[in-house]
CSV table of N, CA and C in Angstrom, one decimal:
chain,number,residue,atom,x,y,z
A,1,UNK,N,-12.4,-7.8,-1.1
A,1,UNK,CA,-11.5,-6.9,-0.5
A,1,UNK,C,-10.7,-7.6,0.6
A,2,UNK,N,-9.6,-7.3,0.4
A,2,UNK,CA,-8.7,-8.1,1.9
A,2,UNK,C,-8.6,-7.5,3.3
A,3,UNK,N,-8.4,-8.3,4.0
A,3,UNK,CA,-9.1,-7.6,5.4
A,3,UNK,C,-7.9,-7.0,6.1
A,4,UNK,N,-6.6,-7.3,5.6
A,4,UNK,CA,-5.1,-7.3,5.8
A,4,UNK,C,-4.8,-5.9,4.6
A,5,UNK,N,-4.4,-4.8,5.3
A,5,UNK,CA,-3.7,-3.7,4.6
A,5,UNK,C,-2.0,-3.2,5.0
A,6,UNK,N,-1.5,-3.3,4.0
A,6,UNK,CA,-0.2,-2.9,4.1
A,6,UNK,C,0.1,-2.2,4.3
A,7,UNK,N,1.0,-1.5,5.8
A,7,UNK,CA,1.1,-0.1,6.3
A,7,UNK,C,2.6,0.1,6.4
A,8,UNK,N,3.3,-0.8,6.1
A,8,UNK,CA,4.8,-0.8,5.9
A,8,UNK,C,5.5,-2.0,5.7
A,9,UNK,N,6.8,-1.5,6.1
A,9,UNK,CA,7.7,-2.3,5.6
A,9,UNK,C,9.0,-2.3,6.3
A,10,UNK,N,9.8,-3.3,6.4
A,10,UNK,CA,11.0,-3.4,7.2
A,10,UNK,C,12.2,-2.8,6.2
A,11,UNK,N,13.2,-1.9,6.3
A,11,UNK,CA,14.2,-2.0,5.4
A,11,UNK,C,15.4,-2.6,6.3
A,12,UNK,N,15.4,-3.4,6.8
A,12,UNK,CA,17.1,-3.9,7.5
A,12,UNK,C,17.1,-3.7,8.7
A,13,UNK,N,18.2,-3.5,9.4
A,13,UNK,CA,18.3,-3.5,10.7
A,13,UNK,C,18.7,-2.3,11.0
A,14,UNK,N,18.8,-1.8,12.2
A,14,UNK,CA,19.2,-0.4,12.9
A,14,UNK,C,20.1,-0.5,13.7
A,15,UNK,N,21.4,-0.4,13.6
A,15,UNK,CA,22.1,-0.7,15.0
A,15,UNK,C,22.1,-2.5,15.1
A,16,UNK,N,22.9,-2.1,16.4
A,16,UNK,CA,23.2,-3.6,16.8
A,16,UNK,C,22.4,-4.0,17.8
A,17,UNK,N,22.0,-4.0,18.2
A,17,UNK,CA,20.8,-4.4,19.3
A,17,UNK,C,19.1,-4.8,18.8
A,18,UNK,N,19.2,-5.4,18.0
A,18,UNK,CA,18.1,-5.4,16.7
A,18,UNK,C,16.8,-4.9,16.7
A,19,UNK,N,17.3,-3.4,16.7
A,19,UNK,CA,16.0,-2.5,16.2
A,19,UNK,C,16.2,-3.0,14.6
A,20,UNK,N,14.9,-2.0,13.7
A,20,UNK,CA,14.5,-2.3,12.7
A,20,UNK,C,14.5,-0.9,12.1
A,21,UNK,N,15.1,-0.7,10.8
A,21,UNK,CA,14.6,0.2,10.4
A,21,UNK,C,13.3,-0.1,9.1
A,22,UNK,N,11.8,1.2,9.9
A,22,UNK,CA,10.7,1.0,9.2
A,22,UNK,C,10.1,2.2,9.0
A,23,UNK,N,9.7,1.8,7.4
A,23,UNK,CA,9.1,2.3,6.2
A,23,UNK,C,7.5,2.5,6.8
A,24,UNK,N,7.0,3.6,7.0
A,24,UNK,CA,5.7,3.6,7.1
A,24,UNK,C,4.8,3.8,6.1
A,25,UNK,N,3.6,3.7,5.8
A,25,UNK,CA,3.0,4.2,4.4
A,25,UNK,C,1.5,5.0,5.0
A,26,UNK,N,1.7,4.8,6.2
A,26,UNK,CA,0.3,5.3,6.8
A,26,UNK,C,0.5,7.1,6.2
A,27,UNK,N,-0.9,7.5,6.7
A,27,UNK,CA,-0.9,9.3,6.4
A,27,UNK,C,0.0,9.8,7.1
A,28,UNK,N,-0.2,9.5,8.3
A,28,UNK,CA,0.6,10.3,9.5
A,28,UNK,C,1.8,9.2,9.9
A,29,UNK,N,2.5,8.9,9.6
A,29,UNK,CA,3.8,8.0,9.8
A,29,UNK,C,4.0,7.3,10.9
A,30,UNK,N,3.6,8.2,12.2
A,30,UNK,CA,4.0,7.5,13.3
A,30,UNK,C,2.5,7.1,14.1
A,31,UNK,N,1.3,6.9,13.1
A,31,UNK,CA,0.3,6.0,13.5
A,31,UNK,C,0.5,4.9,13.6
A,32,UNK,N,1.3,4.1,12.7
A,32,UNK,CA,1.9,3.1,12.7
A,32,UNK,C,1.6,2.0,14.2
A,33,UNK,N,2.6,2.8,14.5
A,33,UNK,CA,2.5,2.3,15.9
A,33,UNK,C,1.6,1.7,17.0
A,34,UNK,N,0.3,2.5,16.4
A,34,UNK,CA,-1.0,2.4,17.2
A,34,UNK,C,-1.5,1.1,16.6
A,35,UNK,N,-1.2,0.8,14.9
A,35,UNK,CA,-1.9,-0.3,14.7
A,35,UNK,C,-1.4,-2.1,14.8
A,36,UNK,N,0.0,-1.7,16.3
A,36,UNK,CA,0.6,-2.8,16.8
A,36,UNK,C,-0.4,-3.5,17.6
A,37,UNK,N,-0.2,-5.0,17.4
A,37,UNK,CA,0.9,-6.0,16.5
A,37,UNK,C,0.5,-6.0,14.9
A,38,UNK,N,1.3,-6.1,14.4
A,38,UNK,CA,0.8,-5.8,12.7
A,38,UNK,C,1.7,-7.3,12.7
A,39,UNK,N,1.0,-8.3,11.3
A,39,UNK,CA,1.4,-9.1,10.6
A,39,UNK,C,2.3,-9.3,9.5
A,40,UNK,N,2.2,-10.4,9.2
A,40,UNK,CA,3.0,-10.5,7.5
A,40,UNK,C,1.8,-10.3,7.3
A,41,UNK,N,1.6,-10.5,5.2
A,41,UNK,CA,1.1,-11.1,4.5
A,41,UNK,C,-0.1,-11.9,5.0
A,42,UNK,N,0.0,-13.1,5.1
A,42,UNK,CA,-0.7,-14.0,5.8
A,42,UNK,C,-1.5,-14.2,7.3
A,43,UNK,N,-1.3,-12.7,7.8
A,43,UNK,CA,-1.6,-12.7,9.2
A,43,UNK,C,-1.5,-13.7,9.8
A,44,UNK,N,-0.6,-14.6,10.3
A,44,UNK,CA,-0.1,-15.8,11.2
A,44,UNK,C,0.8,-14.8,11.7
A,45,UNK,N,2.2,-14.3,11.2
A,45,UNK,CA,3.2,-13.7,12.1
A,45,UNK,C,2.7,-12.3,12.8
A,46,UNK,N,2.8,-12.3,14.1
A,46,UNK,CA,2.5,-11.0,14.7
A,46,UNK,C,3.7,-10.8,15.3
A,47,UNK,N,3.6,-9.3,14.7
A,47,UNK,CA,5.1,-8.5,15.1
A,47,UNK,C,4.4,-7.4,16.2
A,48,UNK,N,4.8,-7.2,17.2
A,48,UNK,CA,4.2,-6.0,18.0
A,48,UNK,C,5.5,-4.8,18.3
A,49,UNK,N,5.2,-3.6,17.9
A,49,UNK,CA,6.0,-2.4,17.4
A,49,UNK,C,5.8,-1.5,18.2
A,50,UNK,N,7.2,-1.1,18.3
A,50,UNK,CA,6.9,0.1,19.4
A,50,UNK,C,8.2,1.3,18.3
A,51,UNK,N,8.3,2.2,18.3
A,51,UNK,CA,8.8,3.2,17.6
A,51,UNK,C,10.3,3.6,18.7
A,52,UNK,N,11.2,3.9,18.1
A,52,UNK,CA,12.0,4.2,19.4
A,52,UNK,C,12.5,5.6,19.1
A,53,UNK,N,12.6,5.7,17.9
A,53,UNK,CA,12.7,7.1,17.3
A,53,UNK,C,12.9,7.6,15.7
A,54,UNK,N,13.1,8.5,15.3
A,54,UNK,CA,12.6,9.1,13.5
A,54,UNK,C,14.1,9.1,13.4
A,55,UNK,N,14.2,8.2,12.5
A,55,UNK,CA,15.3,8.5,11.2
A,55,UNK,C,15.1,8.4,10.2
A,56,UNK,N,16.0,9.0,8.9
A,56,UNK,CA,15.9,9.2,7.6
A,56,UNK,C,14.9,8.4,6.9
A,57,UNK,N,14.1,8.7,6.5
A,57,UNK,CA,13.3,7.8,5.5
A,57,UNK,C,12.3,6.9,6.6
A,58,UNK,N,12.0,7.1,7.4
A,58,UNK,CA,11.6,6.7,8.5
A,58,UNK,C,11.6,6.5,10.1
A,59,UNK,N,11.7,5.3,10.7
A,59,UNK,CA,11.7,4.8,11.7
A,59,UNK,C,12.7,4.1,12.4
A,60,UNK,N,13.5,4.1,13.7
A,60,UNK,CA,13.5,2.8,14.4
A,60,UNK,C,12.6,2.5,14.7
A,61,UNK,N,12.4,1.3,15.4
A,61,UNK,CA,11.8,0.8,15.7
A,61,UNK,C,12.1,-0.7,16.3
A,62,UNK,N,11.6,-1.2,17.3
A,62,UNK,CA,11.8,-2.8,18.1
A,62,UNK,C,10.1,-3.6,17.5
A,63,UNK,N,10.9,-4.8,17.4
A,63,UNK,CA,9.6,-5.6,17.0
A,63,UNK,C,9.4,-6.5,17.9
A,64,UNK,N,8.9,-7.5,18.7
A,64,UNK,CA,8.6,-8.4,19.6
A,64,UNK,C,9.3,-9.3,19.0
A,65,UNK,N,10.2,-9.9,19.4
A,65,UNK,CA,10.7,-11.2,19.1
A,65,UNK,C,12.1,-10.5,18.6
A,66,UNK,N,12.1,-10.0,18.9
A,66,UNK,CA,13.5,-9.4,17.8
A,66,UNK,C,14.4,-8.5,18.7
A,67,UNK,N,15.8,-10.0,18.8
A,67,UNK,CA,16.8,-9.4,19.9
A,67,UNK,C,18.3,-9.0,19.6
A,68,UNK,N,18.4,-9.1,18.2
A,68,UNK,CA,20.0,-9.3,17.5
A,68,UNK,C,20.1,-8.6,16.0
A,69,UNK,N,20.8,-7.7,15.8
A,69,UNK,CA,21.3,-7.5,14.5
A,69,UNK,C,20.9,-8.5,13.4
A,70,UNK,N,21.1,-9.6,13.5
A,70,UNK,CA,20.6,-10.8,13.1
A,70,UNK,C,19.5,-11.0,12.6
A,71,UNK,N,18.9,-11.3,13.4
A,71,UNK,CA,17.4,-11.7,13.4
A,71,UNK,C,16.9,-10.1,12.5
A,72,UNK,N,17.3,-8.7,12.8
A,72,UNK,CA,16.8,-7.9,11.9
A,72,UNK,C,17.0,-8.0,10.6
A,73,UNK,N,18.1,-8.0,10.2
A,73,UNK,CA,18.8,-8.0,9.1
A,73,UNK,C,18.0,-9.5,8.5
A,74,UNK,N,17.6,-10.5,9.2
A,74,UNK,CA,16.6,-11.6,8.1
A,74,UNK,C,15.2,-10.8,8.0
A,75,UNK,N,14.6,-9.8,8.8
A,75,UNK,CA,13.4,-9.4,8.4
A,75,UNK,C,13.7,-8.6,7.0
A,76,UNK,N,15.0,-7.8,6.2
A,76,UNK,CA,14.6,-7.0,5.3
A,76,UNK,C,13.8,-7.5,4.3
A,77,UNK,N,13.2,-6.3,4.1
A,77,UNK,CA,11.7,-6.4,3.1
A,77,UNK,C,10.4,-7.2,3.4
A,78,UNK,N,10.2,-7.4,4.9
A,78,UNK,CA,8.9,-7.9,5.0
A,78,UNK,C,8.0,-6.4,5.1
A,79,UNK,N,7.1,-7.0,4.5
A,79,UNK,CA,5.6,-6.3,4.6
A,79,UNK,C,4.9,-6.5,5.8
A,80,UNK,N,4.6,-5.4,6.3
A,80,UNK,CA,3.9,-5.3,7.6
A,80,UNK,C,1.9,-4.8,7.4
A,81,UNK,N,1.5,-5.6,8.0
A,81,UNK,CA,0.1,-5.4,7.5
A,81,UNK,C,-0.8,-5.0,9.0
A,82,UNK,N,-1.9,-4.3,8.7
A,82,UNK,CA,-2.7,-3.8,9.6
A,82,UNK,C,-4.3,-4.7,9.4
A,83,UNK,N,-5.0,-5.4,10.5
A,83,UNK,CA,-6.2,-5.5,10.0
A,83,UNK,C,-7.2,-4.0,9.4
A,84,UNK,N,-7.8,-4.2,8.2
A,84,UNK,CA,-8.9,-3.4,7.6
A,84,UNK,C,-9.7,-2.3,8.8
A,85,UNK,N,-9.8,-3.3,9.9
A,85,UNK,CA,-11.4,-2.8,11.3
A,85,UNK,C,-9.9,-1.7,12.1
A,86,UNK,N,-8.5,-1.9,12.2
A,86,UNK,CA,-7.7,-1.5,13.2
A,86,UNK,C,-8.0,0.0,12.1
A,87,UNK,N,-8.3,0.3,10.9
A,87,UNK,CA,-7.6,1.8,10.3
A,87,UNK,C,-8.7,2.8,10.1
A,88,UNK,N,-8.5,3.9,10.0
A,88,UNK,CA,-9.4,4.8,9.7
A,88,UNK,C,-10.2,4.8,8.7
A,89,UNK,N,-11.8,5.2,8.7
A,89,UNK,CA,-12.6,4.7,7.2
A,89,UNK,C,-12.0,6.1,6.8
A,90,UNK,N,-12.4,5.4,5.3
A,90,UNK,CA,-12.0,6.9,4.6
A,90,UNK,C,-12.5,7.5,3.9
A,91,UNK,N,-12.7,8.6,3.3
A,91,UNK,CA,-13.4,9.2,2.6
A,91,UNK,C,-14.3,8.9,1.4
A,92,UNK,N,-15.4,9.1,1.1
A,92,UNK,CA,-15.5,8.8,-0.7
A,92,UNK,C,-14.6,8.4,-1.7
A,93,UNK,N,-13.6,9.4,-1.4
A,93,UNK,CA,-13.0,9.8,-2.3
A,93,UNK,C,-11.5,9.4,-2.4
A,94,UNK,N,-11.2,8.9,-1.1
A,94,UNK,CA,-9.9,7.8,-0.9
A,94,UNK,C,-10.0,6.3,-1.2
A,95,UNK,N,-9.1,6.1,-1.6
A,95,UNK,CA,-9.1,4.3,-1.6
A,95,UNK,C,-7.8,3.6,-0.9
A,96,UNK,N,-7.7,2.8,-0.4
A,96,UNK,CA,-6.9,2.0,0.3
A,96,UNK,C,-6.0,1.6,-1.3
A,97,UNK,N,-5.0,1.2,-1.5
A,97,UNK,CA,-4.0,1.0,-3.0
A,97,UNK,C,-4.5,-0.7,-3.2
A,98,UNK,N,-4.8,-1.6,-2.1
A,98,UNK,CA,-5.2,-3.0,-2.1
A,98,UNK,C,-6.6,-3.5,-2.9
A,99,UNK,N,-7.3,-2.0,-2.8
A,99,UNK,CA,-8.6,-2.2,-3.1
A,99,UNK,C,-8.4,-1.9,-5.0
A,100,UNK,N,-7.9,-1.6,-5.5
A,100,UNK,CA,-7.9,-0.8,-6.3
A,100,UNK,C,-7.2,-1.6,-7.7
A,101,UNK,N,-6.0,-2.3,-6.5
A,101,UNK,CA,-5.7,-3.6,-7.6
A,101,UNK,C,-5.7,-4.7,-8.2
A,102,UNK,N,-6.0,-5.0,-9.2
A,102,UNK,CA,-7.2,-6.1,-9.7
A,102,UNK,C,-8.6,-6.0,-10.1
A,103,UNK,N,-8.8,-4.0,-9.9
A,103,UNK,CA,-10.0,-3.7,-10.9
A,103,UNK,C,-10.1,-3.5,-12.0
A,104,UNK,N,-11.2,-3.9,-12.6
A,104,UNK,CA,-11.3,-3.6,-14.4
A,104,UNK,C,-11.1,-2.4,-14.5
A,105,UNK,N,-10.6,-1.8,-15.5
A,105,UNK,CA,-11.2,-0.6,-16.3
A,105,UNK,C,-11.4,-0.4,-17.5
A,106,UNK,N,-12.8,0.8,-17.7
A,106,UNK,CA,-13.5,0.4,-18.9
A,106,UNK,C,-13.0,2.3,-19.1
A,107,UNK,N,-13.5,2.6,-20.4
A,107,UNK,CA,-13.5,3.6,-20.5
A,107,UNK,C,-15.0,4.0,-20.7
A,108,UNK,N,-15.2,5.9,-20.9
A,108,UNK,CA,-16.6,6.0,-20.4
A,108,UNK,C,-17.6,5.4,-21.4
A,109,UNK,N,-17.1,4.7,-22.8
A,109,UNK,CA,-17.9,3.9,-23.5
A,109,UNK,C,-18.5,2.4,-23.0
A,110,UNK,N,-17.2,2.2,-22.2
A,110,UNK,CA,-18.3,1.2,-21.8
A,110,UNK,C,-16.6,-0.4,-22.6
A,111,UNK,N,-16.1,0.6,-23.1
A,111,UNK,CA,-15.0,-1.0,-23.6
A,111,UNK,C,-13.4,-1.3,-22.6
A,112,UNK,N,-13.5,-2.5,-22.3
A,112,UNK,CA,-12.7,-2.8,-21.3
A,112,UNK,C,-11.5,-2.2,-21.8
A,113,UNK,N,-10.2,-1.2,-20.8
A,113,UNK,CA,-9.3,-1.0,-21.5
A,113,UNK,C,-8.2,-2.1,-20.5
A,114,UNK,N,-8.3,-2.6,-19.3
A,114,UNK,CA,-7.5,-3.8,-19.1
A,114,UNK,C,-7.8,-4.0,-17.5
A,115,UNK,N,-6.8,-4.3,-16.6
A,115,UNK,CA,-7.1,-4.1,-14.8
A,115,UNK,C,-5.8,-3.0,-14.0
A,116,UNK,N,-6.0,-3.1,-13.3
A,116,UNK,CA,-5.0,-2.4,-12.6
A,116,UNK,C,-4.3,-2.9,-12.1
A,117,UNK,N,-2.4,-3.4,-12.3
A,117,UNK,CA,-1.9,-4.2,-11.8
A,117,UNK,C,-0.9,-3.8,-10.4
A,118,UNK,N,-1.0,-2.3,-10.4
A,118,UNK,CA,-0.5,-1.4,-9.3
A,118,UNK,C,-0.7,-0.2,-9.3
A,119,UNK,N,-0.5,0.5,-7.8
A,119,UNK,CA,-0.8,1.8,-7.8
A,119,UNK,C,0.5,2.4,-7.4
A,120,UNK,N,1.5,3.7,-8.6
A,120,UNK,CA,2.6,3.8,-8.1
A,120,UNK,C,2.3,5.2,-7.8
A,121,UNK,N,3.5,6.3,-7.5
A,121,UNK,CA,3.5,7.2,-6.8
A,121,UNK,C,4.7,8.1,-7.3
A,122,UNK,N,5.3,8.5,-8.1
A,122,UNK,CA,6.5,9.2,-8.1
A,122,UNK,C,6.9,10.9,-7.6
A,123,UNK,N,5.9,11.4,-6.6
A,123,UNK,CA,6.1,12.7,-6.3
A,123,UNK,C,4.8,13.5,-6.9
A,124,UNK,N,4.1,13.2,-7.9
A,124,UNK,CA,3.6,14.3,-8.0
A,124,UNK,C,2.2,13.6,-7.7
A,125,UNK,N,1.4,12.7,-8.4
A,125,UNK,CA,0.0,12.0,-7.7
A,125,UNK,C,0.1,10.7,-8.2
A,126,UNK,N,-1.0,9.6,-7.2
A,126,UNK,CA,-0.9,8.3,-7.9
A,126,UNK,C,-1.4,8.2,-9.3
A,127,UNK,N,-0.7,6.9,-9.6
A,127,UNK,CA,-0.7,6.3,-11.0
A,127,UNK,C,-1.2,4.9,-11.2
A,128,UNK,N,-2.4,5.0,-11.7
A,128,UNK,CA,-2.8,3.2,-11.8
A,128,UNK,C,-2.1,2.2,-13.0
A,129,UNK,N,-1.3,2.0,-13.1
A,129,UNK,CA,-0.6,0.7,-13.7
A,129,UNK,C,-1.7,-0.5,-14.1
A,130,UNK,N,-2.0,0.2,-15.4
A,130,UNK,CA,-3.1,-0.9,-16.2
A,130,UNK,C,-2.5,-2.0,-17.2
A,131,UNK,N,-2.6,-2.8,-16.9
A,131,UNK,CA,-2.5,-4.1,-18.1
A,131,UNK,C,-3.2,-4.6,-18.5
A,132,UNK,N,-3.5,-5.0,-19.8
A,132,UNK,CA,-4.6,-6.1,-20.4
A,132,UNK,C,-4.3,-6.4,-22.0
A,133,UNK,N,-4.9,-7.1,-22.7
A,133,UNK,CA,-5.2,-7.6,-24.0
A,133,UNK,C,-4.4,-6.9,-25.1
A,134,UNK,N,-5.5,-5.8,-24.9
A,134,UNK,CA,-5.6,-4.7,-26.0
A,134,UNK,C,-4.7,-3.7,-25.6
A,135,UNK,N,-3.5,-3.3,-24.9
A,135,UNK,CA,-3.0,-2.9,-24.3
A,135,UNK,C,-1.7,-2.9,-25.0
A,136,UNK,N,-0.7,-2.6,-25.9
A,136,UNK,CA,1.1,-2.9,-26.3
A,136,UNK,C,1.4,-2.5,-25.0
A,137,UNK,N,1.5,-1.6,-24.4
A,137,UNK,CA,2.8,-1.8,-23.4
A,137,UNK,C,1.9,-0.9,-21.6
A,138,UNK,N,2.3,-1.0,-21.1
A,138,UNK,CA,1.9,-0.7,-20.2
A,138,UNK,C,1.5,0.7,-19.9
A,139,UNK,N,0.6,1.1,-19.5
A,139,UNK,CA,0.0,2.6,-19.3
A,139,UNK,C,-0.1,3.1,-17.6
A,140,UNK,N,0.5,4.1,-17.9
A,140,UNK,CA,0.4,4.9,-16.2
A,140,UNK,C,-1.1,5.9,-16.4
A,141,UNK,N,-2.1,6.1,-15.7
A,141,UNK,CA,-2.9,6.4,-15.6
A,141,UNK,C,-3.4,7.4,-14.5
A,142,UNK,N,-3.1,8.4,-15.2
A,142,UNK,CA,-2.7,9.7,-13.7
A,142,UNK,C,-4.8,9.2,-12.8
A,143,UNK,N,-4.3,8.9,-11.6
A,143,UNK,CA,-5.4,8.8,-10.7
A,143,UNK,C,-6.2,10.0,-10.2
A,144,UNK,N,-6.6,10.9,-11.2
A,144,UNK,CA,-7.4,11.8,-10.5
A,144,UNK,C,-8.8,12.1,-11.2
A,145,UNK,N,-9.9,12.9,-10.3
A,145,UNK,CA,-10.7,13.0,-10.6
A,145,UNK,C,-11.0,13.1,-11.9
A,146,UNK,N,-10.6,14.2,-12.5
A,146,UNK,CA,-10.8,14.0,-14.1
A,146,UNK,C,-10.3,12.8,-15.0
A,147,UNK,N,-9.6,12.1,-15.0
A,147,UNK,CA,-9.0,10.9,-15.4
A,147,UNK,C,-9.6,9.9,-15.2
A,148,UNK,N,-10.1,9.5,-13.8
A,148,UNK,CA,-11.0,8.7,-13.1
A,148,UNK,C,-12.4,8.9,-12.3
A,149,UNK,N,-13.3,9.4,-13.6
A,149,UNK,CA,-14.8,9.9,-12.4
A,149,UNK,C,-15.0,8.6,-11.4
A,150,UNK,N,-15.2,7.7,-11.7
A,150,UNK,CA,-15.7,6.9,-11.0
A,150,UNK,C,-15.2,5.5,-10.9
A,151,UNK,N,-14.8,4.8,-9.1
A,151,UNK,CA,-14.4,4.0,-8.8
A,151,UNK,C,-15.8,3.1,-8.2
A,152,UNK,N,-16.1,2.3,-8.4
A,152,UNK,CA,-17.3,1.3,-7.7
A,152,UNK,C,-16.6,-0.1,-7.7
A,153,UNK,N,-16.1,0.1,-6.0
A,153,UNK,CA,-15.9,-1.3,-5.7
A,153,UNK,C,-16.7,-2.4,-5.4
A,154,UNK,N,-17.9,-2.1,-5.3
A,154,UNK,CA,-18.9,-3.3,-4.9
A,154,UNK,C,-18.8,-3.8,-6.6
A,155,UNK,N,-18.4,-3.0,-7.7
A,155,UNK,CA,-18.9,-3.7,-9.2
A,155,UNK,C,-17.6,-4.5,-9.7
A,156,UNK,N,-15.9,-3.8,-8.5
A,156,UNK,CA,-15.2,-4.6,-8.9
A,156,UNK,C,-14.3,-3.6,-10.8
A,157,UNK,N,-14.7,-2.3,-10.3
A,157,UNK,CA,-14.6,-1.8,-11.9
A,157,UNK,C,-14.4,0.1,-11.5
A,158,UNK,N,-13.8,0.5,-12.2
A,158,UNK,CA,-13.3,1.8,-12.4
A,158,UNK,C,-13.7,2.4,-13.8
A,159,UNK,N,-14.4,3.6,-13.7
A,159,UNK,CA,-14.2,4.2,-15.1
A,159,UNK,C,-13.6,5.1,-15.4
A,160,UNK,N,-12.6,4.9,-16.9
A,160,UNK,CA,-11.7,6.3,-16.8
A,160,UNK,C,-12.1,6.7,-17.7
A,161,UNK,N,-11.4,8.4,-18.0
A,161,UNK,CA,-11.7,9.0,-19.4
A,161,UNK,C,-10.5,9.5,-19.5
A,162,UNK,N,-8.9,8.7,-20.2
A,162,UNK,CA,-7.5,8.7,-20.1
A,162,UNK,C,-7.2,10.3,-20.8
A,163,UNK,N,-6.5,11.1,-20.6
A,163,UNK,CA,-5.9,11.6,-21.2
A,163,UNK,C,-5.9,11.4,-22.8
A,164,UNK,N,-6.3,12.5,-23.4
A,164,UNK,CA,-5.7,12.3,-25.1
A,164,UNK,C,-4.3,11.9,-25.4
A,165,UNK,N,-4.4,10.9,-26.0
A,165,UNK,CA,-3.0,10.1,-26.6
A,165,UNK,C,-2.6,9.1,-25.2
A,166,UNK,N,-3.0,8.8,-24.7
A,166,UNK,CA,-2.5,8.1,-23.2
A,166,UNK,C,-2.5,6.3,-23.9
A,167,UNK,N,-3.6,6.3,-24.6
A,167,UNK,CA,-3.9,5.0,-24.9
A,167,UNK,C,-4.0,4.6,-26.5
């Protein structure tokens, strides 16, 4: 498991005085904040965030280091990451989307149906994005309890029971 979780994202700049406009993915949106200084990717860059106020689809926001239109406008599309220890544990029954991809899944027989290569979201509930072998084209895999009894990350493996006709 990675110890670095992805809690947003830059989309561009805000204005001329180089705030940032940011994408939060947290529950509550403007936790965000709390889990400043958040990294890239690599945890080497630390960005420290302060929120300046709610717009469309998100946030302003000021980053440390970040004094010009400019300088925002080169952050679009960085990924902003939270250490694992800074977020809230979560339920049984929640999973972080980090943890989730790159697990096997088998079905409740027991035969590999491929891994999970993302977890998407289009409005109504997550979707695991399976790919593998045996697999023609890609399958969305509604992520819920009946679809998915059981996630065991210490095994590295999920089991589903897909929908009829899904696969």
């Amino acid at each position: 498991m990675s110890d670095l979780i992805c809690v947003g994202s830059i989309a561009g700049s805000y204005g001329v005085r180089g705030e940032v406009r940011l994408k939060s993915f947290c529950a509550v949106p403007e936790d965000i904040e709390g889990y400043s200084p958040l990294t890239d990717e690599t945890g080497k860059d630390r960005y420290p965030v302060v929120l300046t106020r709610a717009i469309k689809n998100g946030f302003a926001a000021r980053l440390g280091g970040v004094e010009t239109k400019e300088e925002a406008d080169a952050l679009n599309g960085l990924r902003l990451y939270a250490r694992r220890d800074q977020l809230p544990s979560l339920p049984d029954d929640e999973f972080y989307h980090t943890d989730l991809i790159g697990l096997e899944v088998y079905d409740t027989g027991g035969t590999l149906l491929g891994r999970v290569k993302s977890v998407q979201n289009h409005g109504a509930a997550d979707l695991l994005e399976l790919h593998g072998p045996g697999l023609k084209a890609t399958v969305l895999l509604p992520f819920t309890l009946e679809s998915v009894p059981t996630v065991d990350l210490d095994k590295g493996r999920i089991i589903a029971d897909p929908p009829e006709g899904l696969l």
